[in-house]
DNA sequence: TGACAATGAGCAAACGTTTGTCTTACAAAC
DNA sequence: GTTTGTAAGACAAACGTTTGCTCATTGTCA
């Protein structure tokens, strides 16, 4: 923490620019000097100061990841993907939890820009925030992850929700179910719009009528799924299969069904969305549509890094990269 | 990203030191000038450069959190606690995943030191690494979280494992169980030593003999718990209650019991350790000993920040702070 | 042998702040 | 009218690097 490049220069009896060159393996120093410098650096327990370097190079080797809540089982895998890919490329990752607070999204953004991160990944609370769309220009490479506002001018990576919805529904249909329900959180909070679209497309494609009694929108909490299905069963009007807007909801539905004395998938089949880790636990064993979460995180980092390189070279802002990943069908025990 | 303090100074027609003072609400500038400067800063979309500030102040407003795997359900809550507390104090948090790789622990440490973080929280893979004990001195405030090496010279915060083990075992005893087993991962990888100690203390205290047939050490994966209990049941020699070294193991055990056609807690009662989020899901409903994970994260940050303040003031290194938090008994359906 | 390139090294200017010291002006106090 | 105090602001030195430029010195080639 103490020794600087100047200390090394002094004890080596050379200029500190040469020390810098020696340490960074740049040419302009003899092999002999290089060795000597490195040896002295070792002895002095020299640790390069990335802050100073960052100042002159205008690069900090840092990325920012803003997400709603690392405690939500959907995010840890994403964070891991991001961190891993970033680390591979020599970047450190700032973790920022907004706690589903829109205003925090903005303040973290400012905060990260002050810290001069080289790029920012934002997994927004809602896709309906156009907070960032209004800015003329991000001063740093920027990419949305997941909940992307429609027609954004920035880069994004997300899962093909329409295709996912279609896949889920088609699977139920092919298993022979006809009375199929859709239970979800509300549209405005999420890209579920696409999932519902996929649902409708599949039903249409197979010429099955949609029964509005089986379509319900609550919120995104487990209890919502639990309540809705119980209410349906209680009223005696319930589908033989349900596609849940996400896995948390699906788990609530599972629980609700069981507590009503019915069984899954015999009485009601269930399929979820996301494939959060819970889904694979034996006691739950939920069929679902997997979002490639780790891949999403990695792709986001790749976008940032590519943008960094091109931007530096060309000097001009390049077009936004848009990545839409395919979801996978994960068949387990609930349908 | 473009405008600097000098740009402001130029358009305001004053020296840039005055701009700095105006912006930071220091005295030495008239109210009038201050207003003017702030207005210009606004117009120029000035964003302070934290890197430059960090260089002169020798403080970056950054903490590092090194942990094995954010995907492991034990860590997200810790990370959240850390991030929240750090953010409250104006610090950003670097997330570093070692992927259970000891060498990465060290390289991340070096990495963070180069980045000149103001403090480091390390949740080690194993408590048996004395990699860091050998260093004469950490160049930055440092605290262990969780898996702390014995007799460390650094600060740490952990849960009282002995007490937790005692609590779990006493609970089983008070519920009337006598033939009690302990299934865990191996000692050398974790502080489970304490948990086993607590187990033995409780058994001793209530004068119950420990049956070695019921004590088993595998690894820390779910499958280990699953295999061990199935093997026990298969052999016809199994306890009426088992204390599992952690919740993951407990869930494997739960699964194993059910697949053998036995029921919980009627045939075998189970209690775990950690209280990972899974444990509270209705379908699992595991009784367990809760580690106050969020609290642990927050305490670690508090230690760092206090050390930061005292160190700056006194100029001398202060004593390590040692925090041992009490675990809580969480009674659910499995015992 | 002379011209020229390549090499090793030093000098100094950046990077964008904060902060200690110095100057000036003006008002209050004697 | 001189001293003293105070406030506003300017000046310049840091912080620890990287990097463009210059300058010898050496080696190469015709």
Tab-separated table of N, CA and C in Angstrom, chain A residues 1 45 47-52 54-55 60-62 69-71 76-77 80 83 87 92-97 99 108 111 113-116 136 139 222 251 255 277-278 281-283, chain B residues 1 45 47-52 54-55 60-62 69-71 76-77 80 83 87 92-97 99 108 111 113-116 136 139 222 251 255 277-278 281-283:
chain	number	residue	atom	x	y	z
A	1	UNK	N	0.836	-1.201	0.000
A	1	UNK	CA	0.000	0.000	0.000
A	1	UNK	C	0.869	1.248	0.000
A	45	UNK	N	7.107	-4.805	-2.098
A	45	UNK	CA	5.688	-5.166	-2.051
A	45	UNK	C	4.839	-4.111	-2.746
A	47	UNK	N	2.240	-2.506	-5.015
A	47	UNK	CA	0.934	-2.833	-5.593
A	47	UNK	C	0.499	-1.671	-6.466
A	48	UNK	N	0.323	-1.926	-7.748
A	48	UNK	CA	-0.077	-0.836	-8.642
A	48	UNK	C	-1.340	-0.157	-8.158
A	49	UNK	N	-1.435	1.108	-8.384
A	49	UNK	CA	-2.600	1.866	-7.965
A	49	UNK	C	-3.546	2.041	-9.157
A	50	UNK	N	-4.603	1.240	-9.122
A	50	UNK	CA	-5.533	1.248	-10.258
A	50	UNK	C	-6.272	2.575	-10.368
A	51	UNK	N	-6.365	3.292	-9.275
A	51	UNK	CA	-7.065	4.574	-9.309
A	51	UNK	C	-6.276	5.563	-10.170
A	52	UNK	N	-4.993	5.640	-9.895
A	52	UNK	CA	-4.149	6.554	-10.665
A	52	UNK	C	-4.123	6.151	-12.135
A	54	UNK	N	-6.385	4.509	-13.695
A	54	UNK	CA	-7.687	4.809	-14.260
A	54	UNK	C	-7.808	6.264	-14.663
A	55	UNK	N	-7.242	7.101	-13.860
A	55	UNK	CA	-7.333	8.531	-14.134
A	55	UNK	C	-6.692	8.882	-15.477
A	60	UNK	N	-11.507	2.251	-16.037
A	60	UNK	CA	-11.344	1.799	-14.659
A	60	UNK	C	-11.349	0.289	-14.513
A	61	UNK	N	-11.709	-0.420	-15.570
A	61	UNK	CA	-11.798	-1.866	-15.442
A	61	UNK	C	-12.919	-2.274	-14.504
A	62	UNK	N	-14.022	-1.592	-14.613
A	62	UNK	CA	-15.141	-1.787	-13.693
A	62	UNK	C	-16.455	-1.745	-14.448
A	69	UNK	N	-33.198	-6.989	-6.846
A	69	UNK	CA	-33.048	-7.662	-5.565
A	69	UNK	C	-32.308	-8.978	-5.746
A	70	UNK	N	-31.122	-9.041	-5.267
A	70	UNK	CA	-30.297	-10.234	-5.426
A	70	UNK	C	-30.909	-11.411	-4.672
A	71	UNK	N	-31.822	-11.112	-3.786
A	71	UNK	CA	-32.480	-12.106	-2.944
A	71	UNK	C	-33.604	-12.817	-3.709
A	76	UNK	N	-29.618	-14.285	-8.794
A	76	UNK	CA	-28.253	-14.741	-8.514
A	76	UNK	C	-27.550	-15.359	-9.726
A	77	UNK	N	-28.253	-16.131	-10.512
A	77	UNK	CA	-27.592	-16.735	-11.664
A	77	UNK	C	-27.170	-15.692	-12.681
A	80	UNK	N	-24.157	-14.040	-11.354
A	80	UNK	CA	-23.008	-14.910	-11.500
A	80	UNK	C	-22.485	-14.882	-12.929
A	83	UNK	N	-20.726	-11.557	-13.424
A	83	UNK	CA	-19.457	-11.451	-12.718
A	83	UNK	C	-18.394	-12.324	-13.369
A	87	UNK	N	-15.125	-10.823	-15.008
A	87	UNK	CA	-13.857	-11.192	-14.397
A	87	UNK	C	-12.901	-11.770	-15.435
A	92	UNK	N	-13.983	-5.720	-12.799
A	92	UNK	CA	-14.687	-5.950	-11.540
A	92	UNK	C	-16.117	-5.454	-11.676
A	93	UNK	N	-16.981	-6.026	-10.862
A	93	UNK	CA	-18.402	-5.718	-10.988
A	93	UNK	C	-18.972	-5.103	-9.712
A	94	UNK	N	-19.567	-3.941	-9.855
A	94	UNK	CA	-20.307	-3.352	-8.741
A	94	UNK	C	-21.705	-3.945	-8.703
A	95	UNK	N	-22.118	-4.373	-7.522
A	95	UNK	CA	-23.475	-4.878	-7.359
A	95	UNK	C	-24.347	-3.792	-6.744
A	96	UNK	N	-25.461	-3.482	-7.395
A	96	UNK	CA	-26.371	-2.461	-6.869
A	96	UNK	C	-27.789	-2.999	-6.783
A	97	UNK	N	-28.319	-3.032	-5.588
A	97	UNK	CA	-29.683	-3.496	-5.327
A	97	UNK	C	-30.626	-2.315	-5.260
A	99	UNK	N	-33.831	-2.596	-4.735
A	99	UNK	CA	-34.962	-2.917	-3.860
A	99	UNK	C	-36.289	-2.495	-4.523
A	108	UNK	N	-28.431	5.139	-8.517
A	108	UNK	CA	-27.300	4.231	-8.719
A	108	UNK	C	-26.636	4.505	-10.062
A	111	UNK	N	-24.516	7.433	-9.620
A	111	UNK	CA	-23.432	7.000	-8.759
A	111	UNK	C	-22.353	6.252	-9.548
A	113	UNK	N	-21.823	6.311	-12.729
A	113	UNK	CA	-21.178	7.185	-13.703
A	113	UNK	C	-20.108	8.031	-13.022
A	114	UNK	N	-20.413	8.493	-11.824
A	114	UNK	CA	-19.388	9.231	-11.070
A	114	UNK	C	-18.164	8.361	-10.810
A	115	UNK	N	-18.420	7.113	-10.533
A	115	UNK	CA	-17.313	6.196	-10.268
A	115	UNK	C	-16.565	5.850	-11.557
A	116	UNK	N	-17.090	6.320	-12.662
A	116	UNK	CA	-16.479	6.117	-13.967
A	116	UNK	C	-16.332	4.645	-14.327
A	136	UNK	N	-30.357	12.061	-23.683
A	136	UNK	CA	-29.925	12.095	-25.073
A	136	UNK	C	-28.911	10.989	-25.327
A	139	UNK	N	-23.354	8.371	-21.107
A	139	UNK	CA	-21.928	8.697	-21.194
A	139	UNK	C	-21.059	7.450	-21.148
A	222	UNK	N	-46.053	-15.082	-4.627
A	222	UNK	CA	-46.517	-16.461	-4.486
A	222	UNK	C	-47.965	-16.514	-4.041
A	251	UNK	N	-45.452	-21.897	-8.099
A	251	UNK	CA	-45.302	-22.588	-6.830
A	251	UNK	C	-46.465	-22.293	-5.907
A	255	UNK	N	-49.093	-25.154	-4.483
A	255	UNK	CA	-49.460	-25.231	-3.074
A	255	UNK	C	-50.979	-25.143	-2.915
A	277	UNK	N	-34.048	-21.768	-9.372
A	277	UNK	CA	-33.479	-22.976	-8.782
A	277	UNK	C	-34.496	-23.812	-8.001
A	278	UNK	N	-35.400	-23.148	-7.304
A	278	UNK	CA	-36.422	-23.882	-6.566
A	278	UNK	C	-37.113	-24.926	-7.426
A	281	UNK	N	-36.062	-28.493	-7.330
A	281	UNK	CA	-36.007	-29.293	-6.110
A	281	UNK	C	-37.010	-30.436	-6.199
A	282	UNK	N	-36.603	-31.599	-5.780
A	282	UNK	CA	-37.456	-32.781	-5.890
A	282	UNK	C	-38.854	-32.546	-5.318
A	283	UNK	N	-38.944	-31.875	-4.219
A	283	UNK	CA	-40.242	-31.693	-3.588
A	283	UNK	C	-41.143	-30.780	-4.409
B	1	UNK	N	-19.983	13.533	-18.835
B	1	UNK	CA	-18.710	12.810	-18.948
B	1	UNK	C	-17.631	13.744	-19.451
B	45	UNK	N	-23.878	19.862	-17.387
B	45	UNK	CA	-24.070	18.450	-17.040
B	45	UNK	C	-22.798	17.877	-16.435
B	47	UNK	N	-20.421	16.010	-14.102
B	47	UNK	CA	-20.466	14.852	-13.200
B	47	UNK	C	-19.111	14.717	-12.542
B	48	UNK	N	-19.068	14.847	-11.242
B	48	UNK	CA	-17.776	14.749	-10.550
B	48	UNK	C	-17.061	13.452	-10.899
B	49	UNK	N	-15.788	13.490	-10.979
B	49	UNK	CA	-14.987	12.314	-11.302
B	49	UNK	C	-14.452	11.692	-10.020
B	50	UNK	N	-15.099	10.608	-9.623
B	50	UNK	CA	-14.745	9.965	-8.359
B	50	UNK	C	-13.343	9.376	-8.403
B	51	UNK	N	-12.866	9.070	-9.588
B	51	UNK	CA	-11.524	8.505	-9.699
B	51	UNK	C	-10.495	9.546	-9.282
B	52	UNK	N	-10.623	10.733	-9.848
B	52	UNK	CA	-9.679	11.800	-9.511
B	52	UNK	C	-9.766	12.139	-8.024
B	54	UNK	N	-10.739	10.197	-5.689
B	54	UNK	CA	-10.177	9.073	-4.949
B	54	UNK	C	-8.665	9.164	-4.876
B	55	UNK	N	-8.081	9.596	-5.965
B	55	UNK	CA	-6.626	9.662	-6.010
B	55	UNK	C	-6.082	10.630	-4.955
B	60	UNK	N	-11.803	5.601	-1.862
B	60	UNK	CA	-12.546	5.392	-3.097
B	60	UNK	C	-14.049	5.247	-2.882
B	61	UNK	N	-14.454	5.086	-1.634
B	61	UNK	CA	-15.882	4.870	-1.405
B	61	UNK	C	-16.339	3.542	-1.961
B	62	UNK	N	-15.503	2.548	-1.772
B	62	UNK	CA	-15.754	1.239	-2.374
B	62	UNK	C	-15.396	0.132	-1.389
B	69	UNK	N	-19.976	-18.280	-3.878
B	69	UNK	CA	-20.920	-18.479	-4.968
B	69	UNK	C	-22.253	-17.823	-4.642
B	70	UNK	N	-22.554	-16.785	-5.356
B	70	UNK	CA	-23.785	-16.045	-5.099
B	70	UNK	C	-25.016	-16.886	-5.423
B	71	UNK	N	-24.789	-17.961	-6.126
B	71	UNK	CA	-25.850	-18.867	-6.531
B	71	UNK	C	-26.236	-19.835	-5.411
B	76	UNK	N	-27.085	-14.877	-1.080
B	76	UNK	CA	-27.755	-13.654	-1.522
B	76	UNK	C	-28.191	-12.733	-0.389
B	77	UNK	N	-28.678	-13.300	0.685
B	77	UNK	CA	-29.110	-12.436	1.782
B	77	UNK	C	-27.935	-11.710	2.419
B	80	UNK	N	-26.989	-8.985	0.141
B	80	UNK	CA	-27.951	-7.905	0.236
B	80	UNK	C	-27.690	-7.051	1.482
B	83	UNK	N	-24.570	-4.970	0.800
B	83	UNK	CA	-24.783	-3.904	-0.163
B	83	UNK	C	-25.623	-2.786	0.445
B	87	UNK	N	-24.226	0.876	0.971
B	87	UNK	CA	-24.875	1.939	0.215
B	87	UNK	C	-25.331	3.062	1.140
B	92	UNK	N	-19.912	1.856	-2.559
B	92	UNK	CA	-20.311	0.859	-3.547
B	92	UNK	C	-19.621	-0.460	-3.230
B	93	UNK	N	-20.234	-1.529	-3.698
B	93	UNK	CA	-19.728	-2.856	-3.353
B	93	UNK	C	-19.336	-3.657	-4.587
B	94	UNK	N	-18.110	-4.125	-4.590
B	94	UNK	CA	-17.678	-5.060	-5.625
B	94	UNK	C	-18.085	-6.465	-5.231
B	95	UNK	N	-18.686	-7.175	-6.164
B	95	UNK	CA	-19.041	-8.568	-5.916
B	95	UNK	C	-18.013	-9.472	-6.562
B	96	UNK	N	-17.444	-10.383	-5.794
B	96	UNK	CA	-16.447	-11.299	-6.341
B	96	UNK	C	-16.798	-12.743	-5.995
B	97	UNK	N	-17.029	-13.537	-7.008
B	97	UNK	CA	-17.351	-14.956	-6.869
B	97	UNK	C	-16.111	-15.807	-7.011
B	99	UNK	N	-16.080	-19.075	-6.783
B	99	UNK	CA	-16.432	-20.396	-7.287
B	99	UNK	C	-15.727	-21.495	-6.489
B	108	UNK	N	-8.463	-12.359	-6.129
B	108	UNK	CA	-9.437	-11.287	-5.964
B	108	UNK	C	-8.981	-10.307	-4.886
B	111	UNK	N	-6.485	-8.127	-6.433
B	111	UNK	CA	-7.238	-7.311	-7.366
B	111	UNK	C	-7.935	-6.136	-6.660
B	113	UNK	N	-7.280	-4.885	-3.781
B	113	UNK	CA	-6.308	-3.969	-3.191
B	113	UNK	C	-5.762	-3.017	-4.257
B	114	UNK	N	-5.530	-3.560	-5.442
B	114	UNK	CA	-5.095	-2.686	-6.537
B	114	UNK	C	-6.145	-1.622	-6.847
B	115	UNK	N	-7.390	-2.045	-6.763
B	115	UNK	CA	-8.464	-1.105	-7.031
B	115	UNK	C	-8.620	-0.102	-5.890
B	116	UNK	N	-7.877	-0.319	-4.846
B	116	UNK	CA	-7.872	0.576	-3.687
B	116	UNK	C	-9.240	0.692	-3.018
B	136	UNK	N	1.678	-10.176	7.031
B	136	UNK	CA	1.961	-9.436	8.265
B	136	UNK	C	0.816	-8.479	8.570
B	139	UNK	N	-3.321	-4.263	4.029
B	139	UNK	CA	-3.161	-2.845	3.736
B	139	UNK	C	-4.492	-2.102	3.789
B	222	UNK	N	-26.671	-31.802	-1.503
B	222	UNK	CA	-27.975	-32.381	-1.222
B	222	UNK	C	-27.943	-33.902	-1.330
B	251	UNK	N	-32.614	-30.972	3.286
B	251	UNK	CA	-33.588	-31.166	2.219
B	251	UNK	C	-33.351	-32.473	1.498
B	255	UNK	N	-36.085	-35.575	1.366
B	255	UNK	CA	-36.411	-36.254	0.129
B	255	UNK	C	-36.178	-37.761	0.259
B	277	UNK	N	-33.669	-19.595	2.114
B	277	UNK	CA	-35.043	-19.274	1.716
B	277	UNK	C	-35.894	-20.499	1.378
B	278	UNK	N	-35.287	-21.490	0.754
B	278	UNK	CA	-36.037	-22.703	0.432
B	278	UNK	C	-36.774	-23.255	1.645
B	281	UNK	N	-40.374	-22.511	2.161
B	281	UNK	CA	-41.417	-22.812	1.176
B	281	UNK	C	-42.363	-23.858	1.724
B	282	UNK	N	-43.660	-23.655	1.513
B	282	UNK	CA	-44.670	-24.556	2.060
B	282	UNK	C	-44.378	-26.029	1.764
B	283	UNK	N	-43.920	-26.314	0.559
B	283	UNK	CA	-43.697	-27.704	0.202
B	283	UNK	C	-42.533	-28.322	0.961
